[in-house]
Coordinates of C-alpha atoms and ligand atoms in Angstrom, one line a residue:
M1 CA 0.9 33.6 -18.6
S2 CA 1.7 30.0 -18.0
I3 CA 2.6 28.8 -14.4
D4 CA 5.8 27.5 -14.2
Y5 CA 4.6 24.4 -11.8
K6 CA 7.8 23.5 -10.5
A7 CA 9.1 26.5 -9.3
E8 CA 6.1 27.2 -7.8
I9 CA 5.8 24.5 -6.0
E10 CA 9.4 25.2 -4.7
R11 CA 8.7 28.6 -3.9
L12 CA 5.9 27.3 -1.7
K13 CA 7.3 24.4 -0.2
K14 CA 10.0 27.2 1.1
D15 CA 7.5 29.8 2.1
L16 CA 4.7 27.5 4.1
D17 CA 5.5 24.7 6.9
V18 CA 4.5 22.1 4.9
T19 CA 6.2 18.6 3.9
V20 CA 5.1 17.3 0.4
V21 CA 4.8 13.2 0.5
A22 CA 4.8 11.0 -2.5
H23 CA 4.5 7.2 -2.5
Y24 CA 6.7 5.4 -5.1
Y25 CA 4.2 5.1 -7.7
Q26 CA 3.5 8.6 -8.5
R27 CA 4.2 10.3 -11.6
D28 CA 8.0 10.7 -11.7
E29 CA 7.2 14.4 -12.3
V30 CA 5.3 14.9 -8.6
F31 CA 7.5 12.1 -6.8
E32 CA 10.7 14.4 -7.5
M33 CA 8.9 17.0 -5.8
A34 CA 8.6 15.7 -2.4
D35 CA 10.3 16.0 0.6
I36 CA 9.5 12.5 1.8
T37 CA 9.0 9.3 -0.3
G38 CA 8.8 5.3 0.4
D39 CA 6.6 2.7 0.6
S40 CA 3.9 2.2 2.7
L41 CA 5.2 1.6 5.9
E42 CA 7.9 4.3 5.6
L43 CA 5.5 6.9 5.0
A44 CA 4.0 6.2 7.6
R45 CA 7.0 6.1 9.8
K46 CA 8.4 9.1 8.4
C47 CA 5.0 11.3 8.3
K48 CA 4.6 10.3 12.3
A49 CA 8.4 11.8 12.7
D50 CA 7.9 14.7 10.9
E51 CA 7.0 18.4 12.7
N52 CA 5.4 20.3 10.2
P53 CA 2.1 21.4 10.8
W54 CA 1.3 20.7 7.1
V55 CA 1.0 17.5 5.1
V56 CA 0.7 17.4 1.2
F57 CA 0.3 13.7 0.6
C58 CA 0.4 12.6 -3.2
G59 CA -1.0 9.2 -3.1
V60 CA -4.3 7.4 -2.4
G61 CA -6.7 8.0 0.1
F62 CA -5.9 5.4 2.4
M63 CA -2.5 6.8 2.9
G64 CA -3.6 10.2 3.6
Q65 CA -6.0 8.8 6.2
S66 CA -3.6 7.3 7.5
V67 CA -1.5 10.1 8.6
K68 CA -4.4 12.1 10.1
V69 CA -5.1 8.8 12.0
I70 CA -1.7 8.4 13.1
A71 CA -0.9 12.3 14.0
P72 CA -4.6 14.0 14.4
E73 CA -3.1 17.6 15.0
K74 CA -1.5 17.8 11.6
R75 CA -3.5 19.0 8.5
V76 CA -3.8 16.5 6.1
L77 CA -4.4 17.7 2.0
M78 CA -4.2 15.4 -0.8
P79 CA -4.1 17.0 -4.0
K80 CA -6.1 14.4 -5.6
I81 CA -8.5 12.1 -3.0
A82 CA -7.8 9.2 -5.4
C83 CA -9.1 6.0 -4.0
C84 CA -7.1 2.7 -3.9
A85 CA -9.5 0.3 -5.8
M86 CA -8.6 -2.8 -3.3
A87 CA -9.2 -0.8 -0.2
R88 CA -12.5 0.2 -1.9
M89 CA -13.6 -3.7 -1.9
I90 CA -14.4 -3.3 1.7
D91 CA -16.3 -1.5 4.5
G92 CA -17.1 -1.6 8.0
S93 CA -20.1 -3.8 7.2
Y94 CA -18.4 -6.2 4.8
F95 CA -15.9 -6.7 7.5
D96 CA -18.8 -7.2 10.0
D97 CA -20.0 -10.0 7.7
S98 CA -16.6 -11.4 7.4
V99 CA -16.5 -12.1 11.5
N100 CA -20.2 -13.3 11.2
Y101 CA -19.1 -15.9 8.4
M102 CA -16.2 -17.3 10.7
V103 CA -18.8 -16.7 14.2
E104 CA -21.2 -18.8 11.8
H105 CA -18.9 -21.7 11.4
G106 CA -17.9 -22.2 14.9
I107 CA -15.1 -19.7 15.7
A108 CA -16.1 -17.4 18.6
K109 CA -15.3 -13.8 18.0
E110 CA -13.2 -13.6 20.8
D111 CA -11.2 -15.9 19.1
I112 CA -10.8 -13.9 16.1
L113 CA -7.6 -11.6 15.3
P114 CA -8.0 -9.5 12.4
I115 CA -5.2 -8.4 10.6
T116 CA -5.9 -5.7 7.5
Y117 CA -3.8 -4.5 5.1
I118 CA -3.0 -0.4 5.5
N119 CA -4.8 -0.6 2.0
S120 CA -8.4 -0.1 3.7
D121 CA -10.1 2.9 4.6
A122 CA -10.2 4.2 8.4
S123 CA -13.5 3.0 9.3
V124 CA -12.2 -0.8 8.5
K125 CA -8.9 -0.1 10.6
A126 CA -11.1 1.0 13.3
K127 CA -12.8 -2.3 13.7
V128 CA -10.0 -3.8 13.4
G129 CA -8.6 -1.9 16.3
E130 CA -11.6 -2.4 18.3
M131 CA -11.1 -6.2 18.3
G132 CA -7.4 -6.1 19.4
G133 CA -6.4 -6.6 15.4
Y134 CA -3.3 -4.9 13.7
V135 CA -2.7 -3.3 10.3
C136 CA 0.1 -4.5 8.1
T137 CA 1.8 -3.4 5.1
S138 CA 3.6 -5.6 2.7
S139 CA 6.8 -4.8 3.8
N140 CA 5.9 -6.5 7.6
A141 CA 3.2 -8.4 6.9
F142 CA 5.1 -11.9 8.1
K143 CA 5.5 -10.2 11.8
I144 CA 2.8 -8.8 12.1
I145 CA 0.9 -12.5 11.4
E146 CA 3.6 -14.1 13.6
K147 CA 2.2 -11.9 16.3
G148 CA -1.2 -12.5 15.9
L149 CA -0.4 -16.2 15.8
E150 CA 1.1 -15.7 19.3
T151 CA -2.3 -14.7 20.5
G152 CA -3.7 -18.7 19.7
K153 CA -6.5 -17.1 17.8
K154 CA -7.7 -17.4 14.0
I155 CA -6.4 -14.9 11.9
L156 CA -9.1 -12.8 9.7
F157 CA -7.1 -10.7 7.0
V158 CA -8.4 -8.3 5.1
P159 CA -8.9 -6.9 2.2
D160 CA -5.8 -8.5 0.0
R161 CA -6.9 -12.1 -0.3
C162 CA -3.2 -12.6 -2.5
L163 CA -1.0 -11.0 0.2
G164 CA -3.0 -13.0 2.9
Q165 CA -2.5 -16.4 1.3
N166 CA 1.0 -15.3 -0.1
F167 CA 2.3 -15.2 3.7
A168 CA 0.5 -18.4 4.8
I169 CA 2.1 -20.3 2.1
K170 CA 5.7 -18.7 3.0
M171 CA 4.7 -19.5 6.8
G172 CA 3.6 -22.9 6.4
L173 CA 0.2 -22.0 7.3
K174 CA -3.4 -23.3 6.0
S175 CA -5.3 -20.6 4.6
C176 CA -8.8 -20.0 2.7
V177 CA -10.7 -17.3 1.4
I178 CA -14.1 -16.3 2.1
G179 CA -16.6 -16.9 -0.8
E180 CA -14.0 -19.0 -2.8
G181 CA -14.7 -22.7 -2.7
E182 CA -14.7 -24.3 0.4
C183 CA -13.4 -22.4 3.5
D184 CA -14.0 -23.9 6.5
P185 CA -12.4 -21.4 9.4
K186 CA -12.0 -24.5 11.8
E187 CA -9.5 -26.1 9.1
A188 CA -7.3 -22.4 8.5
D189 CA -5.4 -20.6 9.9
V190 CA -5.6 -17.4 7.9
I191 CA -8.9 -16.9 6.7
C192 CA -8.6 -13.8 4.0
F193 CA -11.2 -11.6 2.6
N194 CA -12.0 -11.5 -1.0
G195 CA -10.1 -8.6 -2.4
F196 CA -7.1 -8.1 -4.4
C197 CA -5.5 -5.7 -6.6
S198 CA -6.4 -5.1 -10.2
V199 CA -3.1 -3.7 -11.5
H200 CA -1.0 -6.9 -9.6
Q201 CA -3.4 -9.1 -11.2
L202 CA -2.0 -8.4 -14.7
F203 CA 0.8 -10.3 -14.1
T204 CA 0.6 -13.8 -14.7
V205 CA 2.5 -17.3 -14.7
D206 CA 2.7 -16.8 -18.9
D207 CA 4.6 -13.5 -18.4
I208 CA 7.0 -15.4 -16.3
E209 CA 7.8 -18.3 -18.4
F210 CA 7.9 -15.6 -21.5
Y211 CA 10.7 -14.0 -19.9
R212 CA 12.4 -16.9 -19.1
N213 CA 12.4 -18.5 -22.4
K214 CA 13.5 -15.5 -23.9
Y215 CA 16.0 -14.3 -21.2
P216 CA 17.6 -17.8 -20.0
G217 CA 18.9 -16.7 -16.5
I218 CA 16.7 -13.9 -16.1
K219 CA 15.6 -13.5 -12.3
I220 CA 11.8 -12.5 -11.5
A221 CA 10.9 -10.2 -8.3
V222 CA 7.4 -9.2 -7.8
H223 CA 4.8 -8.1 -5.0
P224 CA 2.8 -9.9 -2.7
E225 CA -0.1 -8.5 -3.8
C226 CA 0.3 -10.7 -7.1
D227 CA -1.8 -14.0 -7.3
P228 CA 0.1 -17.0 -5.0
A229 CA 0.9 -18.8 -8.5
V230 CA 2.9 -16.0 -9.8
V231 CA 4.7 -15.4 -6.2
Q232 CA 5.3 -19.2 -6.3
A233 CA 7.3 -19.2 -9.7
A234 CA 9.0 -15.8 -8.9
D235 CA 12.3 -15.6 -7.7
F236 CA 11.6 -13.0 -5.5
A237 CA 8.5 -11.6 -3.6
G238 CA 8.6 -8.1 -1.9
S239 CA 7.5 -4.9 -0.8
T240 CA 8.0 -1.9 -3.1
S241 CA 11.5 -1.1 -0.7
Q242 CA 12.5 -4.5 -0.6
L243 CA 11.8 -4.6 -4.5
I244 CA 14.1 -1.4 -4.9
K245 CA 16.8 -3.3 -2.8
Y246 CA 16.8 -6.7 -4.6
V247 CA 17.4 -5.1 -7.7
N248 CA 19.8 -2.7 -6.6
E249 CA 21.9 -5.3 -5.1
L250 CA 21.9 -7.5 -8.3
D251 CA 24.7 -7.6 -10.7
P252 CA 24.6 -4.9 -13.3
E253 CA 24.7 -7.6 -15.9
Q254 CA 21.7 -9.5 -14.0
K255 CA 18.6 -9.3 -16.0
V256 CA 15.7 -8.9 -14.0
A257 CA 12.0 -9.0 -15.0
I258 CA 9.8 -6.7 -12.2
G259 CA 5.9 -7.4 -11.6
T260 CA 4.7 -4.0 -9.9
E261 CA 3.6 -1.0 -10.9
Y262 CA 4.9 0.9 -14.1
N263 CA 6.0 4.4 -12.7
L264 CA 8.1 2.4 -9.8
V265 CA 9.7 0.2 -12.2
N266 CA 10.1 2.4 -15.1
R267 CA 11.8 5.1 -12.6
M268 CA 14.5 1.7 -12.1
R269 CA 14.8 0.4 -15.1
Q270 CA 18.2 0.1 -16.6
K271 CA 19.4 -1.7 -19.8
N272 CA 18.6 -5.4 -18.1
T273 CA 15.5 -4.4 -16.0
Y274 CA 12.0 -5.1 -17.8
V275 CA 8.3 -4.4 -16.9
L276 CA 6.7 -8.3 -16.2
S277 CA 3.8 -7.4 -18.6
S278 CA 2.9 -6.9 -22.3
T279 CA 0.6 -4.2 -21.1
K280 CA 1.6 -1.1 -18.9
P281 CA 0.6 -2.0 -15.3
E282 CA -0.2 1.9 -14.3
C283 CA -2.5 2.2 -10.8
P284 CA -4.9 4.2 -12.1
T285 CA -5.5 6.3 -9.0
M286 CA -2.4 6.7 -7.9
N287 CA -1.4 8.5 -11.7
E288 CA -4.1 11.0 -11.1
T289 CA -2.3 13.5 -9.0
T290 CA -0.4 15.8 -11.4
L291 CA 2.0 18.6 -11.0
E292 CA -0.7 21.3 -11.1
D293 CA -2.7 19.3 -8.6
L294 CA 0.0 19.6 -6.2
Y295 CA 0.4 23.4 -6.6
N296 CA -3.3 24.0 -6.5
T297 CA -2.9 22.5 -3.0
L298 CA -0.3 24.2 -2.1
K299 CA -1.5 27.5 -3.1
S300 CA -4.7 27.1 -1.3
I301 CA -2.7 26.8 2.0
E302 CA -0.9 30.2 1.1
D303 CA -4.2 31.8 -0.1
N304 CA -5.8 30.4 3.5
K305 CA -8.4 28.4 1.5
P306 CA -7.1 24.7 1.7
I307 CA -9.1 22.3 -0.5
N308 CA -9.2 18.7 -0.3
E309 CA -8.6 18.2 3.8
I310 CA -8.4 15.0 5.2
H311 CA -11.2 14.5 8.2
V312 CA -11.6 11.3 10.4
D313 CA -14.0 11.3 13.2
E314 CA -12.9 11.4 16.1
H315 CA -14.2 7.4 17.4
T316 CA -12.5 6.0 14.1
V317 CA -9.3 8.0 14.7
K318 CA -9.1 6.5 18.4
Y319 CA -9.7 2.8 17.3
A320 CA -7.7 3.2 13.5
N321 CA -4.9 4.4 15.4
L322 CA -4.8 1.6 18.2
A323 CA -4.3 -1.1 14.8
L324 CA -1.6 1.3 13.5
E325 CA 0.5 2.3 16.6
R326 CA 0.5 -1.8 17.3
M327 CA 1.6 -2.1 13.9
L328 CA 4.2 0.9 14.4
A329 CA 5.3 -0.6 17.8
I330 CA 6.4 -3.8 15.9
K331 CA 10.6 -3.4 14.9
Ligands
13P401 P1 3.7 -1.2 -0.6 O1 3.3 -1.4 0.8 O2 4.7 -1.7 -0.9 O3 4.0 0.8 -0.9 O4 2.5 -1.0 -1.6 C1 1.4 -0.4 -1.6 C2 0.5 -0.8 -3.1 O5 -0.6 0.0 -2.8 C3 1.0 -1.3 -3.9 O6 -0.1 -2.1 -4.2
SF4_402 FE1 -4.5 0.1 -4.6 FE2 -3.1 -1.6 -6.6 FE3 -3.2 0.8 -6.7 FE4 -1.8 -0.2 -4.9 S1 -1.2 -0.6 -7.2 S2 -2.3 1.9 -4.6 S3 -3.1 -2.2 -3.9 S4 -5.1 0.0 -6.5

């Protein structure tokens, strides 16, 4: 007999002290089952405030890890321990190499303030925390960089070169990318690691021109993980929640093309809303989680044999927590 996953998930949620969490990029059928939804910043804040001892997190690895770091007493399970491709581009040793690069180019270690995008492993967040740095998300990067600049130090921004450059441009700061052309840390305010999101790289200035030619007057809204040339050409750039708000506040007759992950854009799609790409910009790892995976994970709690539990060692929790809490303290 086949299992009615939706009905079983509802039953398990009632029977267990569990909160199901989903990022906006999850498949619709998984997203609909969640008690808590949001973008990265909202999820971090809401999970911290949530009181259930069990969290089942539908998203990518760094998100589940972040909950464990913020609330180590919670048991955090992930239906799929799927990894964000950008987060995989940097580990502790690449982070150390970036710090060394700056030191070799005349910046003392004490004069470096690292900021890591939340899309990074807990081990990278811990290194950032140990150096007095911050985590940021695409919602609050402006405020966090502003806060970092108050220290008078050089900002080392990891791992997303696009986010780092986009906010530097917005704030009128000089930036450079390690390994890309001349990158002299003495000449720049924000020194970026050379990581990127393969999904958001799919959007191009040609796509923008295509839509503007086809629908004169159309608005273009993109995520700041897109290339700086795309962000500069767009009408609006913002995090997932900021994009949703922007589109909701437009006149219903206003056409808009959106450059971010497909599941989210598809959910927002109305008659005047388009995906800014001729290909389907799905995040492959966000798409891995299925209803069956969610059911199996909840059932494993009921059966007292939890699967896919997130563990983070004590040292990493201690220092990654510093970097995350410094971010959460900034309103
Ligand atoms: P948000 O901070 O907008 O949720 O972005 C997360 C992400 O992975 C974007 O690709
Ligand atoms: Fe990571 Fe990009 Fe997927 Fe976001 S869309 S989770 S940055 S790979």
